[in-house]
Amino acid sequence: MSDYTLEELVIARMAKEFRGGLMGVGATILADLSARLAKSLYVPDLFLATISRAVADPDVQAKTFNDEWALDGSARMALGWEEMFRLIAQHKLQIWIGSVQIDRYGASNISVIGDWAAPRAQLIGSRGIPDDLWGCERLNFHMRKQTPKSFVEKVDFVSGFGRDPGTGVNSITPAQPGVVVSDLGVYDYGGPEGAMRVVSLHPGVTFAQAQEMTGFELPDPGAEVPVTAAPTAEELRVIREVIDPSGMRRLESDAGNSRLMRELWDAEIAAVAGG
C-alpha cells in the first residue's frame, strides 16, 4: 500500500455498499467518511445524517470534531426522534456499525465482555442496534481490529441478532448481517448455513493470516483469494482534499492516540479562530 493507507482502502471499499435514496450513516470515523465518499462519487441521492441523526441531508463537507454544528448550516432538515424512528421503521436506514465482537453467524456485541452478571468490561450498551435491527434490510460492520477476541465463535452478549441457523423458520426476521470490513479483509455471510466467509483480503494479507486472527473456522476460499481493490485516484482525491483534509481518519489507524487527537483538535480550533 505504497500509494494509499489502509484507512483509505477501507473507506473506499465501504463506500461501495451504499445505495441511493436511503439514509447513510457511519458509526465509526471511517464509516462516516465512506458515506460522504459514496455521496460525492457514486450515489448523489444518498441522504447523509450525523451519527445522532439529528442533522439530516447536509451537503458533503470535511469531517470535523463538531459535525453537528458544522453540517447544520447546509442541512435541509433536522430529525426529531419521531421522524427518525419513522424513517427507520420504513426501512430507509443503511448503517455501518463499529462492533466490539461479531461472531460466526453475524451476531454483534457492544454491551459487555464476559458474563452479564460479572462482566470483565462494561461497554456502552446496545444503544441503537436493537432499533436498527428491525428497520434495516441488513447491518454492515466496520471492525477496526480483527483478532480472535473480536471475531468470536459466539458473542458474549447479543446486541444484534445474526443469521443463526438455530433461530427457526417461524421467527420474526430481523436485519440480516451484511458486509464486514476489517483491517485484514472483507467478509459476508454467504458461507454454509449463513456463516461468515471471505469476500476479499487486503493487499499482502493471506488466508492463513486472516484465519489466525479469527476465533472460528472460516470456509477455505481456495487458492485464488480475491484482493480488495485499491482506491482509485479520484477516491483518494476526494478523501484527502474534500471530506478529510485534516486527516481524522488517522484516529482509527495504528497511529491513533490521545496526542494525535489533541493535535487535530488544536488545529481545528485554530482554523476556526482564524477563519
XYZ file of C-alpha atoms in Angstrom:
275
model
C 0.000 0.000 0.000
C 2.699 2.452 -1.015
C 0.305 4.957 -2.633
C -2.520 4.835 -0.090
C -3.148 3.882 3.510
C -5.152 1.037 4.976
C -7.712 3.557 6.209
C -8.179 4.968 2.704
C -8.612 1.440 1.342
C -11.285 0.703 3.954
C -13.144 3.965 3.313
C -13.230 3.325 -0.435
C -14.397 -0.266 -0.003
C -17.180 0.588 2.425
C -18.415 3.368 0.136
C -19.288 0.743 -2.474
C -22.043 -0.731 -0.268
C -24.276 2.352 -0.060
C -27.404 2.514 -2.186
C -29.188 5.673 -3.246
C -32.480 7.014 -1.983
C -31.763 5.948 1.595
C -30.178 7.423 4.716
C -26.474 6.623 5.021
C -24.910 6.588 8.484
C -21.471 5.518 9.658
C -20.910 4.851 13.365
C -17.110 4.989 13.073
C -14.900 7.705 11.619
C -14.007 5.619 8.563
C -17.619 4.551 8.063
C -18.827 8.149 8.261
C -16.216 9.156 5.703
C -17.296 6.279 3.458
C -20.852 7.665 3.374
C -19.524 11.073 2.336
C -17.341 9.467 -0.326
C -20.286 7.475 -1.652
C -22.440 10.589 -1.955
C -19.606 12.510 -3.610
C -18.897 9.927 -6.306
C -21.462 7.148 -6.574
C -24.890 7.813 -5.042
C -25.684 11.546 -5.202
C -29.159 10.943 -3.765
C -27.738 9.356 -0.606
C -29.355 11.010 2.426
C -26.493 11.823 4.805
C -27.001 12.210 8.541
C -24.780 12.721 11.564
C -24.332 9.825 13.979
C -27.068 11.273 16.208
C -29.162 11.614 13.029
C -30.405 14.977 14.294
C -28.758 16.857 11.401
C -30.026 15.416 8.136
C -29.372 15.809 4.419
C -26.390 18.190 4.590
C -24.018 18.923 1.742
C -20.808 16.903 1.592
C -18.275 18.699 3.774
C -14.994 17.966 5.517
C -15.307 15.912 8.675
C -14.713 17.758 11.949
C -14.994 17.110 15.668
C -18.050 19.367 15.593
C -20.068 17.749 12.822
C -23.400 18.512 14.474
C -22.595 22.238 14.214
C -20.532 22.236 11.014
C -23.112 20.311 8.974
C -26.121 22.120 10.407
C -25.537 25.121 8.166
C -26.167 23.143 4.971
C -28.632 20.587 6.379
C -32.015 20.623 4.707
C -33.806 19.353 7.788
C -33.421 18.288 11.402
C -34.827 14.974 12.558
C -36.633 14.643 15.848
C -36.942 11.235 17.484
C -40.360 10.589 15.951
C -39.244 11.402 12.404
C -36.058 9.397 12.825
C -37.840 6.267 14.010
C -40.418 6.610 11.240
C -37.610 6.533 8.687
C -36.053 3.509 10.379
C -39.416 1.706 10.536
C -39.861 2.336 6.805
C -36.513 0.663 6.052
C -34.864 3.907 4.980
C -31.677 3.413 7.023
C -28.405 1.808 5.965
C -25.625 1.840 8.533
C -22.080 0.704 9.233
C -21.768 -0.329 12.890
C -18.486 -0.438 14.806
C -18.933 -3.598 16.855
C -16.658 -4.880 19.643
C -17.464 -8.531 18.943
C -19.001 -10.232 15.936
C -19.485 -13.958 15.580
C -19.639 -16.720 13.005
C -23.315 -16.047 12.203
C -23.275 -12.259 12.429
C -24.478 -11.568 15.948
C -22.899 -8.385 17.307
C -21.996 -7.122 20.772
C -21.258 -3.602 22.010
C -22.570 -4.122 25.549
C -20.351 -6.239 27.827
C -17.342 -8.546 27.635
C -17.719 -11.650 29.761
C -20.701 -12.790 31.796
C -23.530 -10.267 32.107
C -23.724 -10.722 35.885
C -19.993 -10.123 36.388
C -18.506 -8.715 33.168
C -14.790 -8.231 32.621
C -15.601 -4.977 30.818
C -18.696 -2.796 30.699
C -19.117 -1.169 27.279
C -21.551 1.469 26.014
C -24.637 -0.757 25.943
C -26.550 -1.895 22.878
C -27.770 1.658 22.186
C -29.374 1.928 18.728
C -28.651 -1.566 17.448
C -31.979 -3.094 18.650
C -33.870 -0.292 16.868
C -31.787 -0.572 13.700
C -32.251 -4.333 13.797
C -35.937 -4.060 12.922
C -35.669 -1.177 10.481
C -32.738 -2.149 8.253
C -32.552 -4.668 5.478
C -29.061 -5.555 6.667
C -26.409 -4.368 9.108
C -22.856 -3.801 7.900
C -19.909 -3.796 10.291
C -16.617 -1.937 10.408
C -14.243 -3.885 12.668
C -11.117 -1.821 13.133
C -9.004 -4.691 14.508
C -9.570 -8.302 13.529
C -8.452 -10.604 16.357
C -9.757 -13.847 17.876
C -11.258 -11.630 20.605
C -13.261 -9.541 18.142
C -14.140 -12.276 15.616
C -15.550 -14.842 18.045
C -17.393 -18.154 17.863
C -20.278 -16.699 19.877
C -20.671 -13.145 21.199
C -20.762 -12.666 24.984
C -23.934 -10.574 24.718
C -26.329 -10.297 21.781
C -26.838 -6.639 20.903
C -27.930 -7.561 17.375
C -29.136 -10.900 16.058
C -27.208 -12.575 13.286
C -28.040 -15.284 10.819
C -28.149 -18.127 13.352
C -29.367 -21.372 11.681
C -30.912 -22.340 15.033
C -33.271 -19.354 15.115
C -36.075 -21.263 13.411
C -38.065 -20.705 10.227
C -41.051 -19.157 12.027
C -39.082 -16.412 13.757
C -39.586 -12.740 13.029
C -36.827 -11.854 10.590
C -34.515 -9.074 11.817
C -31.968 -7.249 9.688
C -29.545 -9.728 8.222
C -25.780 -9.385 8.710
C -24.318 -7.873 5.578
C -20.696 -6.990 4.884
C -17.888 -6.936 7.449
C -14.762 -4.870 6.711
C -11.731 -5.210 8.975
C -8.072 -4.272 8.801
C -7.403 -7.629 7.113
C -10.224 -8.147 4.661
C -13.850 -8.099 3.595
C -16.350 -10.768 4.658
C -20.021 -11.589 4.290
C -22.430 -14.274 5.472
C -22.791 -16.317 2.325
C -20.981 -19.355 3.737
C -22.532 -22.719 4.702
C -25.664 -22.228 6.837
C -25.178 -18.456 6.682
C -21.717 -18.467 8.259
C -19.072 -15.806 7.665
C -16.854 -16.263 4.637
C -14.049 -14.336 2.926
C -15.047 -11.982 0.115
C -11.585 -10.478 -0.361
C -8.386 -9.940 1.605
C -6.472 -6.695 1.652
C -3.202 -6.498 -0.307
C -0.468 -8.588 1.322
C -2.837 -10.498 3.638
C -3.001 -14.282 3.284
C -5.892 -16.546 4.188
C -3.695 -18.180 6.838
C -3.179 -14.781 8.491
C -6.897 -13.987 8.392
C -7.718 -17.391 9.862
C -5.178 -16.929 12.648
C -6.933 -13.680 13.628
C -10.386 -15.319 13.637
C -11.839 -17.191 16.611
C -13.691 -19.723 14.454
C -13.025 -21.643 11.267
C -13.582 -19.716 8.053
C -14.553 -21.629 4.892
C -11.477 -22.116 2.726
C -11.795 -19.699 -0.228
C -9.412 -21.739 -2.357
C -6.101 -20.887 -3.936
C -7.212 -17.702 -5.705
C -8.392 -15.395 -2.936
C -9.707 -12.078 -4.316
C -7.706 -8.999 -3.316
C -9.571 -5.912 -2.109
C -9.438 -3.312 -4.881
C -7.171 -0.338 -4.299
C -8.826 3.082 -4.045
C -8.904 4.991 -7.309
C -7.095 8.275 -7.851
C -10.414 10.127 -7.710
C -11.411 8.403 -4.469
C -8.087 9.386 -2.921
C -8.508 12.972 -4.084
C -11.949 13.256 -2.502
C -10.790 11.619 0.736
C -7.677 13.771 1.079
C -8.918 17.098 -0.284
C -12.680 17.193 0.257
C -14.004 15.030 3.094
C -10.940 14.603 5.350
C -8.195 17.138 4.593
C -7.213 17.271 8.276
C -6.618 13.503 8.377
C -9.113 12.494 11.056
C -9.048 9.011 9.523
C -5.687 8.536 11.257
C -7.501 8.307 14.604
C -8.624 4.817 13.549
C -5.146 3.755 12.460
C -2.319 2.285 14.495
C -1.115 5.872 14.950
C -4.344 6.910 16.626
C -3.815 8.120 20.199
C -4.697 10.970 22.543
C -1.762 13.076 21.312
C -2.938 12.885 17.700
C -6.479 13.712 18.803
C -5.212 16.800 20.641
C -3.164 17.892 17.632
C -6.190 17.592 15.356
C -8.395 19.379 17.879
C -5.937 22.258 18.306
C -5.596 22.623 14.529
C -9.368 22.724 14.112
C -9.772 25.342 16.838
C -7.009 27.464 15.291
C -8.631 27.246 11.861
C -11.994 28.331 13.256
C -10.452 31.182 15.217
C -8.519 32.396 12.204
C -11.297 31.972 9.712
